[in-house]
Coordinates of C-alpha atoms and ligand atoms in Angstrom, one line a residue:
M1 CA 229.1 85.4 26.5
S2 CA 228.2 88.3 24.8
L3 CA 229.6 89.0 21.4
L4 CA 231.4 92.2 22.1
N5 CA 233.3 90.7 25.2
K6 CA 236.3 89.6 22.8
C7 CA 236.7 93.8 22.1
T8 CA 237.2 94.4 26.0
A9 CA 239.5 91.4 26.3
Y10 CA 241.7 92.5 23.6
T11 CA 244.4 94.9 25.3
R12 CA 247.4 94.1 23.3
A13 CA 247.5 97.6 21.8
D14 CA 246.8 99.2 25.1
R15 CA 249.7 97.3 26.6
V16 CA 252.1 98.5 24.1
K17 CA 250.9 102.0 24.4
S18 CA 251.6 101.8 28.0
E19 CA 254.9 100.8 27.3
G20 CA 255.3 104.0 25.4
F21 CA 256.4 102.1 22.1
Y22 CA 252.8 102.2 20.0
P23 CA 253.8 103.3 16.4
Y24 CA 250.6 103.4 14.6
F25 CA 247.8 105.9 14.1
R26 CA 250.4 108.8 14.2
A27 CA 248.8 112.0 13.3
V28 CA 250.6 113.9 10.3
E29 CA 250.0 117.4 10.8
E30 CA 251.4 118.8 7.7
S31 CA 253.3 117.1 5.1
E32 CA 255.6 118.2 2.3
G33 CA 256.3 114.7 1.2
P34 CA 259.6 113.5 2.4
V35 CA 259.4 115.8 5.5
V36 CA 256.1 115.8 7.7
R37 CA 255.1 117.6 10.8
M38 CA 254.2 114.8 13.8
E39 CA 253.8 116.2 17.3
G40 CA 254.7 119.7 16.0
R41 CA 258.1 119.1 14.8
D42 CA 259.8 118.3 11.4
V43 CA 260.0 114.3 10.8
I44 CA 261.9 112.5 7.6
M45 CA 258.8 110.2 6.4
A46 CA 260.5 107.0 5.2
G47 CA 257.7 104.9 5.2
S48 CA 255.0 106.3 2.8
N49 CA 254.2 104.8 -0.5
N50 CA 254.3 108.3 -2.1
Y51 CA 257.1 107.0 -4.3
L52 CA 257.5 110.0 -6.8
G53 CA 256.6 112.5 -4.0
L54 CA 253.6 113.7 -6.3
T55 CA 251.1 114.3 -3.6
T56 CA 252.5 118.0 -3.1
H57 CA 253.6 118.5 -6.4
P58 CA 252.1 122.2 -7.8
H59 CA 250.4 120.6 -10.7
V60 CA 248.7 117.7 -8.9
R61 CA 247.5 120.1 -6.0
E62 CA 246.2 122.6 -8.7
A63 CA 244.4 119.9 -10.5
A64 CA 242.7 118.5 -7.5
I65 CA 241.7 121.9 -6.5
K66 CA 240.1 122.6 -10.0
A67 CA 238.0 119.6 -10.0
I68 CA 236.4 120.6 -6.7
E69 CA 235.7 123.8 -8.1
K70 CA 234.2 122.4 -10.9
Y71 CA 232.5 119.2 -10.0
G72 CA 232.2 119.4 -6.4
T73 CA 233.7 117.4 -3.6
S74 CA 231.9 113.8 -4.5
C75 CA 230.1 112.0 -7.4
S76 CA 227.4 110.8 -4.8
G77 CA 227.0 107.7 -6.8
S78 CA 228.2 104.5 -8.5
R79 CA 230.1 104.7 -11.8
F80 CA 227.1 102.6 -13.1
L81 CA 224.4 105.1 -12.3
T82 CA 225.0 108.5 -11.6
G83 CA 228.7 108.8 -10.3
T84 CA 230.7 108.9 -13.8
I85 CA 232.0 112.1 -14.7
D86 CA 234.2 113.0 -17.9
L87 CA 237.4 112.9 -15.6
H88 CA 236.9 109.0 -15.1
N89 CA 236.6 108.4 -18.7
E90 CA 239.6 110.7 -19.5
L91 CA 241.8 108.8 -17.0
E92 CA 240.5 105.5 -18.1
A93 CA 241.1 106.1 -21.6
K94 CA 245.0 107.6 -20.5
L95 CA 245.8 104.6 -18.2
A96 CA 244.9 102.2 -21.0
Q97 CA 247.0 104.0 -23.5
F98 CA 250.1 104.1 -21.0
M99 CA 249.8 100.6 -20.1
G100 CA 249.5 99.5 -23.8
K101 CA 246.0 97.7 -23.1
E102 CA 242.9 97.9 -24.9
A103 CA 240.9 99.1 -21.9
C104 CA 240.6 100.2 -18.4
L105 CA 238.3 100.3 -15.7
L106 CA 238.6 102.6 -12.4
F107 CA 237.5 101.3 -8.8
S108 CA 237.4 103.6 -5.9
T109 CA 240.5 101.9 -3.9
G110 CA 243.1 99.7 -4.6
Y111 CA 241.6 96.9 -2.1
Q112 CA 238.1 97.1 -4.0
T113 CA 240.1 96.5 -7.3
G114 CA 241.7 93.3 -6.1
Q115 CA 238.8 92.0 -4.3
G116 CA 236.1 93.0 -7.0
V117 CA 238.2 92.0 -10.3
I118 CA 239.2 88.3 -8.6
S119 CA 236.0 87.7 -7.4
T120 CA 234.2 88.5 -10.7
L121 CA 236.4 87.1 -13.1
V122 CA 236.4 83.5 -11.5
D123 CA 233.4 81.2 -11.5
R124 CA 232.3 78.6 -9.4
G125 CA 234.4 75.1 -10.2
E126 CA 237.2 77.5 -11.8
Y127 CA 240.6 78.1 -10.2
I128 CA 242.7 80.7 -8.4
L129 CA 246.2 80.2 -7.8
S130 CA 247.6 82.9 -5.6
D131 CA 251.0 83.8 -3.9
K132 CA 250.9 83.1 -0.3
D133 CA 252.5 86.5 0.4
N134 CA 249.8 88.5 -1.8
H135 CA 248.1 91.6 -0.5
A136 CA 245.1 91.3 1.7
S137 CA 243.2 92.8 -1.2
I138 CA 243.6 89.6 -3.3
V139 CA 243.1 87.4 -0.3
A140 CA 239.5 89.4 0.1
G141 CA 238.8 88.5 -3.4
Q142 CA 239.9 84.7 -2.9
L143 CA 237.7 84.6 0.2
M144 CA 234.7 86.1 -1.5
S145 CA 235.2 83.7 -4.8
A146 CA 235.7 80.6 -2.3
S147 CA 232.3 81.3 -0.7
M148 CA 231.0 80.9 -4.2
G149 CA 232.5 77.6 -4.9
V150 CA 235.9 78.8 -6.8
N151 CA 238.9 76.4 -5.8
V152 CA 241.6 78.4 -4.5
V153 CA 245.5 77.1 -4.3
R154 CA 247.6 79.2 -2.8
F155 CA 251.5 78.4 -3.8
K156 CA 254.4 79.0 -1.8
H157 CA 255.9 82.6 -1.8
K158 CA 257.5 82.7 -5.3
S159 CA 258.4 79.1 -5.7
M160 CA 257.6 78.8 -9.5
A161 CA 258.3 74.7 -8.8
D162 CA 255.3 74.6 -6.4
L163 CA 253.0 76.4 -8.5
E164 CA 254.0 74.6 -11.6
K165 CA 253.3 71.2 -9.5
R166 CA 249.9 72.3 -8.3
I167 CA 248.8 73.6 -11.5
S168 CA 249.9 70.7 -13.6
K169 CA 247.6 68.5 -11.7
L170 CA 244.5 70.7 -12.6
P171 CA 242.4 70.0 -15.4
L172 CA 244.1 71.8 -18.5
E173 CA 240.5 73.1 -19.9
A174 CA 239.4 74.4 -16.5
G175 CA 239.4 78.2 -16.2
K176 CA 242.5 79.5 -14.1
L177 CA 243.7 82.8 -12.8
I178 CA 247.3 82.8 -11.6
V179 CA 247.5 86.2 -9.4
T180 CA 250.5 87.9 -7.7
D181 CA 251.7 91.1 -6.5
G182 CA 254.2 92.5 -9.1
V183 CA 256.3 93.8 -6.1
F184 CA 255.3 92.5 -2.7
S185 CA 254.1 95.1 -0.2
T186 CA 256.0 94.2 2.7
F187 CA 259.5 92.8 1.7
G188 CA 259.5 94.6 -1.8
D189 CA 260.6 91.6 -3.6
I190 CA 259.9 91.1 -7.4
A191 CA 257.6 88.6 -8.7
Q192 CA 259.1 86.4 -11.4
V193 CA 257.0 87.6 -14.0
D194 CA 258.7 85.5 -16.7
E195 CA 258.3 82.1 -15.0
L196 CA 254.6 82.8 -14.3
N197 CA 253.8 83.9 -17.8
R198 CA 255.2 80.7 -19.0
I199 CA 253.5 78.6 -16.5
A200 CA 250.2 80.8 -17.4
K201 CA 250.8 79.6 -21.1
T202 CA 251.7 76.0 -20.6
Y203 CA 248.7 75.3 -18.4
N204 CA 245.8 77.5 -20.0
A205 CA 245.7 80.2 -17.0
S206 CA 245.2 84.0 -17.1
L207 CA 247.8 86.1 -15.5
L208 CA 246.8 89.1 -13.2
L209 CA 249.5 91.1 -11.8
D210 CA 248.8 93.6 -9.1
D211 CA 251.4 96.4 -9.4
A212 CA 250.4 98.6 -6.6
H213 CA 254.2 99.1 -5.9
S214 CA 255.7 98.9 -9.2
F215 CA 253.6 101.3 -11.1
G216 CA 255.8 104.3 -11.5
V217 CA 259.0 102.6 -10.3
L218 CA 259.5 99.8 -12.6
G219 CA 259.3 99.2 -16.1
E220 CA 259.8 101.4 -19.0
G221 CA 258.6 105.0 -17.9
G222 CA 257.3 103.1 -14.9
R223 CA 254.7 100.8 -16.7
G224 CA 255.4 98.1 -13.9
T225 CA 256.6 94.7 -13.5
A226 CA 255.1 93.2 -16.9
S227 CA 256.9 96.0 -18.8
E228 CA 260.1 95.5 -16.5
F229 CA 260.3 91.6 -18.1
G230 CA 259.5 92.6 -21.4
L231 CA 256.0 91.2 -21.4
N232 CA 253.5 93.9 -21.5
D233 CA 251.6 92.0 -24.2
D234 CA 251.8 88.7 -22.6
V235 CA 250.2 89.8 -19.1
D236 CA 246.4 89.5 -19.4
L237 CA 245.5 91.7 -16.8
V238 CA 247.2 94.5 -14.7
M239 CA 245.6 96.1 -11.6
C240 CA 246.6 98.9 -9.4
T241 CA 245.8 101.5 -7.1
F242 CA 246.4 105.4 -7.4
S243 CA 247.2 105.7 -3.4
K244 CA 250.7 105.3 -4.2
T245 CA 252.8 106.6 -7.3
L246 CA 249.4 108.3 -8.2
A247 CA 249.3 110.8 -5.4
S248 CA 245.6 110.0 -4.9
I249 CA 242.9 107.3 -3.8
G250 CA 241.4 105.0 -6.2
G251 CA 242.3 101.7 -8.4
F252 CA 242.4 100.6 -11.9
V253 CA 242.6 97.3 -13.9
V254 CA 243.7 97.2 -17.6
G255 CA 243.1 94.5 -20.0
K256 CA 241.5 93.4 -23.1
E257 CA 238.3 95.5 -23.9
R258 CA 236.0 92.5 -23.7
V259 CA 237.4 91.8 -20.3
I260 CA 236.9 95.1 -19.0
N261 CA 233.3 95.4 -20.4
Y262 CA 232.6 92.3 -18.3
L263 CA 234.0 93.5 -15.3
K264 CA 232.3 97.0 -16.0
H265 CA 228.9 95.0 -16.1
K266 CA 229.4 92.4 -13.4
S267 CA 231.5 93.8 -10.7
S268 CA 229.7 94.4 -7.5
A269 CA 232.8 96.3 -5.9
L270 CA 232.2 98.7 -8.8
I271 CA 228.4 98.7 -9.0
F272 CA 227.7 99.2 -5.3
S273 CA 230.1 101.6 -4.1
A274 CA 230.5 105.4 -5.2
S275 CA 233.0 106.3 -7.6
P276 CA 236.3 107.8 -7.1
T277 CA 235.8 111.6 -6.0
P278 CA 236.3 114.4 -8.9
S279 CA 239.6 115.7 -7.0
C280 CA 241.0 112.0 -6.7
V281 CA 240.6 111.7 -10.4
A282 CA 242.1 115.0 -11.2
A283 CA 244.9 114.5 -9.0
A284 CA 245.9 111.1 -10.7
I285 CA 245.3 112.4 -14.0
A286 CA 248.0 115.0 -13.3
A287 CA 250.3 112.5 -11.3
L288 CA 250.3 110.6 -14.5
E289 CA 251.1 113.3 -16.6
V290 CA 254.1 114.3 -14.4
L291 CA 255.3 110.7 -14.5
Q292 CA 255.2 111.0 -18.5
A293 CA 257.0 114.1 -18.5
H294 CA 259.6 113.2 -16.0
P295 CA 260.7 109.6 -16.3
E296 CA 263.7 110.5 -14.3
L297 CA 261.4 110.4 -11.4
K298 CA 261.4 106.8 -11.2
D299 CA 265.2 106.4 -11.4
Q300 CA 265.5 109.1 -8.8
V301 CA 263.3 106.9 -6.1
V302 CA 265.0 103.4 -7.2
N303 CA 268.6 105.1 -6.8
N304 CA 267.3 106.7 -3.4
A305 CA 266.3 103.1 -2.3
A306 CA 269.5 101.5 -3.4
K307 CA 271.5 104.1 -1.4
I308 CA 269.8 103.2 1.7
R309 CA 269.8 99.4 0.8
Q310 CA 273.8 99.5 0.4
G311 CA 274.2 101.7 3.3
L312 CA 272.3 99.5 5.9
Q313 CA 273.8 96.3 4.3
G314 CA 276.9 97.9 4.7
L315 CA 276.0 98.5 8.4
G316 CA 275.4 94.8 8.9
F317 CA 271.7 95.0 8.8
Q318 CA 269.6 92.0 7.5
V319 CA 268.2 94.0 4.5
P320 CA 267.7 91.6 1.3
D321 CA 268.7 92.7 -2.1
G322 CA 265.9 94.3 -4.5
R323 CA 265.5 97.1 -6.7
S324 CA 262.2 98.4 -5.5
A325 CA 261.2 101.5 -3.1
I326 CA 260.6 99.2 -0.3
V327 CA 263.7 98.5 1.9
P328 CA 262.8 96.0 4.6
V329 CA 265.2 95.8 7.7
I330 CA 264.5 92.7 9.4
I331 CA 265.1 93.1 13.1
G332 CA 263.7 89.9 14.2
D333 CA 262.2 90.3 17.4
D334 CA 259.1 92.6 18.5
E335 CA 260.7 94.3 21.4
D336 CA 263.7 95.3 19.3
T337 CA 261.5 96.3 16.6
F338 CA 259.7 98.7 18.9
T339 CA 263.0 99.9 20.1
A340 CA 264.4 100.6 16.8
W341 CA 261.4 102.2 16.0
T342 CA 261.2 104.7 18.9
M343 CA 265.1 105.4 18.4
L344 CA 264.1 106.5 14.7
Y345 CA 261.3 108.5 15.6
D346 CA 262.8 110.1 18.7
A347 CA 265.6 111.0 16.2
G348 CA 263.0 112.3 13.6
V349 CA 262.4 109.8 11.3
F350 CA 259.3 107.8 10.5
V351 CA 259.3 104.3 9.2
N352 CA 256.6 101.3 9.6
A353 CA 256.9 98.7 12.4
F354 CA 255.9 95.2 11.4
I355 CA 255.6 92.5 14.0
S356 CA 254.0 89.2 14.3
P357 CA 251.4 87.9 13.7
A358 CA 251.8 90.6 10.8
T359 CA 255.2 89.0 9.8
P360 CA 256.2 85.4 10.7
P361 CA 258.3 85.2 13.9
G362 CA 262.0 86.1 13.3
K363 CA 260.7 88.1 10.5
Q364 CA 259.7 91.2 12.7
M365 CA 261.1 94.2 10.8
L366 CA 260.9 98.1 9.8
R367 CA 259.6 98.8 6.5
T368 CA 261.2 101.4 5.1
S369 CA 260.0 102.9 1.8
Y370 CA 261.7 105.9 0.0
M371 CA 260.4 109.0 -2.6
A372 CA 261.8 110.5 -5.7
T373 CA 261.9 113.7 -3.7
H374 CA 264.2 112.5 -0.6
E375 CA 267.4 114.3 -0.9
D376 CA 270.8 113.3 0.3
H377 CA 270.8 114.7 3.4
H378 CA 267.4 112.9 4.4
L379 CA 269.1 109.6 3.3
D380 CA 272.2 110.3 5.3
K381 CA 270.4 111.1 8.4
I382 CA 268.5 107.7 8.2
L383 CA 271.5 105.7 7.9
E384 CA 273.0 107.7 10.8
V385 CA 270.2 106.7 13.1
F386 CA 270.3 103.0 12.0
E387 CA 274.0 102.9 13.1
A388 CA 273.1 104.1 16.4
I389 CA 270.5 101.5 16.5
G390 CA 272.7 98.6 15.3
K391 CA 275.4 99.8 18.3
R392 CA 272.4 99.6 20.6
I393 CA 270.4 96.4 19.8
G394 CA 272.7 94.8 17.3
V395 CA 272.3 93.5 13.7
G396 CA 271.7 90.1 12.4
Q397 CA 273.2 88.0 9.5
R398 CA 272.1 89.2 5.9
P399 CA 269.7 86.6 4.6
A400 CA 269.9 84.9 1.1
A401 CA 269.3 87.5 -1.7
Q402 CA 265.8 87.9 -3.1
S403 CA 265.4 89.3 -6.7
Ligands
PLP501 C1 249.8 95.2 -3.0 C2 248.6 96.2 -2.8 N1 247.6 96.0 -3.7 C3 246.4 96.4 -3.0 C4 246.7 97.6 -2.2 C5 245.3 98.6 -1.9 O1 245.2 99.7 -2.3 P1 244.4 101.1 -1.4 O2 245.5 101.3 -0.3 O3 244.3 101.9 -2.4 O4 243.3 100.5 -1.1 C6 247.7 98.0 -1.4 C7 247.9 98.9 -0.4 O5 248.7 98.8 0.4 C8 248.8 97.0 -2.0 O6 250.2 97.0 -1.1

């Protein structure tokens, strides 16, 4: 059997396409943020991570254009060698200061940040303790570490009892990294940073948060989950992406200067990959400036999500309680999920459909997410379509609340 035969045999996506339900790789032809153009018509975007709506903000656009004019389109090299421009250093300094940490290091994507930080910090014989629902970039870091002799211990999603049971059995003196999404990317629930911090301190572990979905949304001024819990100084490391609130692409990690210096000289994801482009870095600097000048944006995104969350719960949909920009609507079945997705799309609303195996059976869902720039009439329209969906395919029982 040839290696590539499995590709020919893979027909699940073709089957779904032939049934007319395929919700993936849909092209956006123009974007104004909360409204995009798809297949020649305006569609309300309720599936983006553009949480503050800054990808089209005039200050951010202008900064990106000016950077291209000054530096060209690419740095054509890694940060380590020819790929550092003054904008990289400027953004690192600004992010470290904003996050209240000694130093910052940029990576070219959020994915590389997770993969690159974890696989560099944890050595053979040491331990990674990782929430089972952590993002794929963290899992990539774990897998790379495991291949180098690191012990990977996965604990039940947000079960502090399970984490404590497992970590308490490890040698106290051994190096340990507890890593978790701050806000989990699929269901939007928030990590128990207070308990994680207590366990880290008790068992001699370092704590790393991935604040991809909480930067700009939670915490004082949008500083993320550690700040939300008043634990900015306690959490050792925070990593994040530019691809959500910061309206760009790239990633960063902040922490103590000695740790960042170590990563800077040891992380292969940094050293062997070209640096974020000038326009991406300039856009992220400008987006950070907008966030700092307009802290009310973070309240707007949370309020918009809250309006939808309450509205959908009122309609009887299975929507967990929460405070992030992500509002998952659990449909519980592949076919119903596609039907609901199609009804939304046909009515001019775009959301993300997650089916098995991406979600556990019974948890197939529509991941909806909101922007500070959604207006009431957008949100009302979304609720109106969901009401029609409820009438057609029914709604389930609300699950137990998640914080
Ligand atoms: C929690 C989390 N970490 C990391 C990433 C990766 O970020 P990027 O898309 O910038 O590579 C994502 C992206 O969805 C994410 O949700």
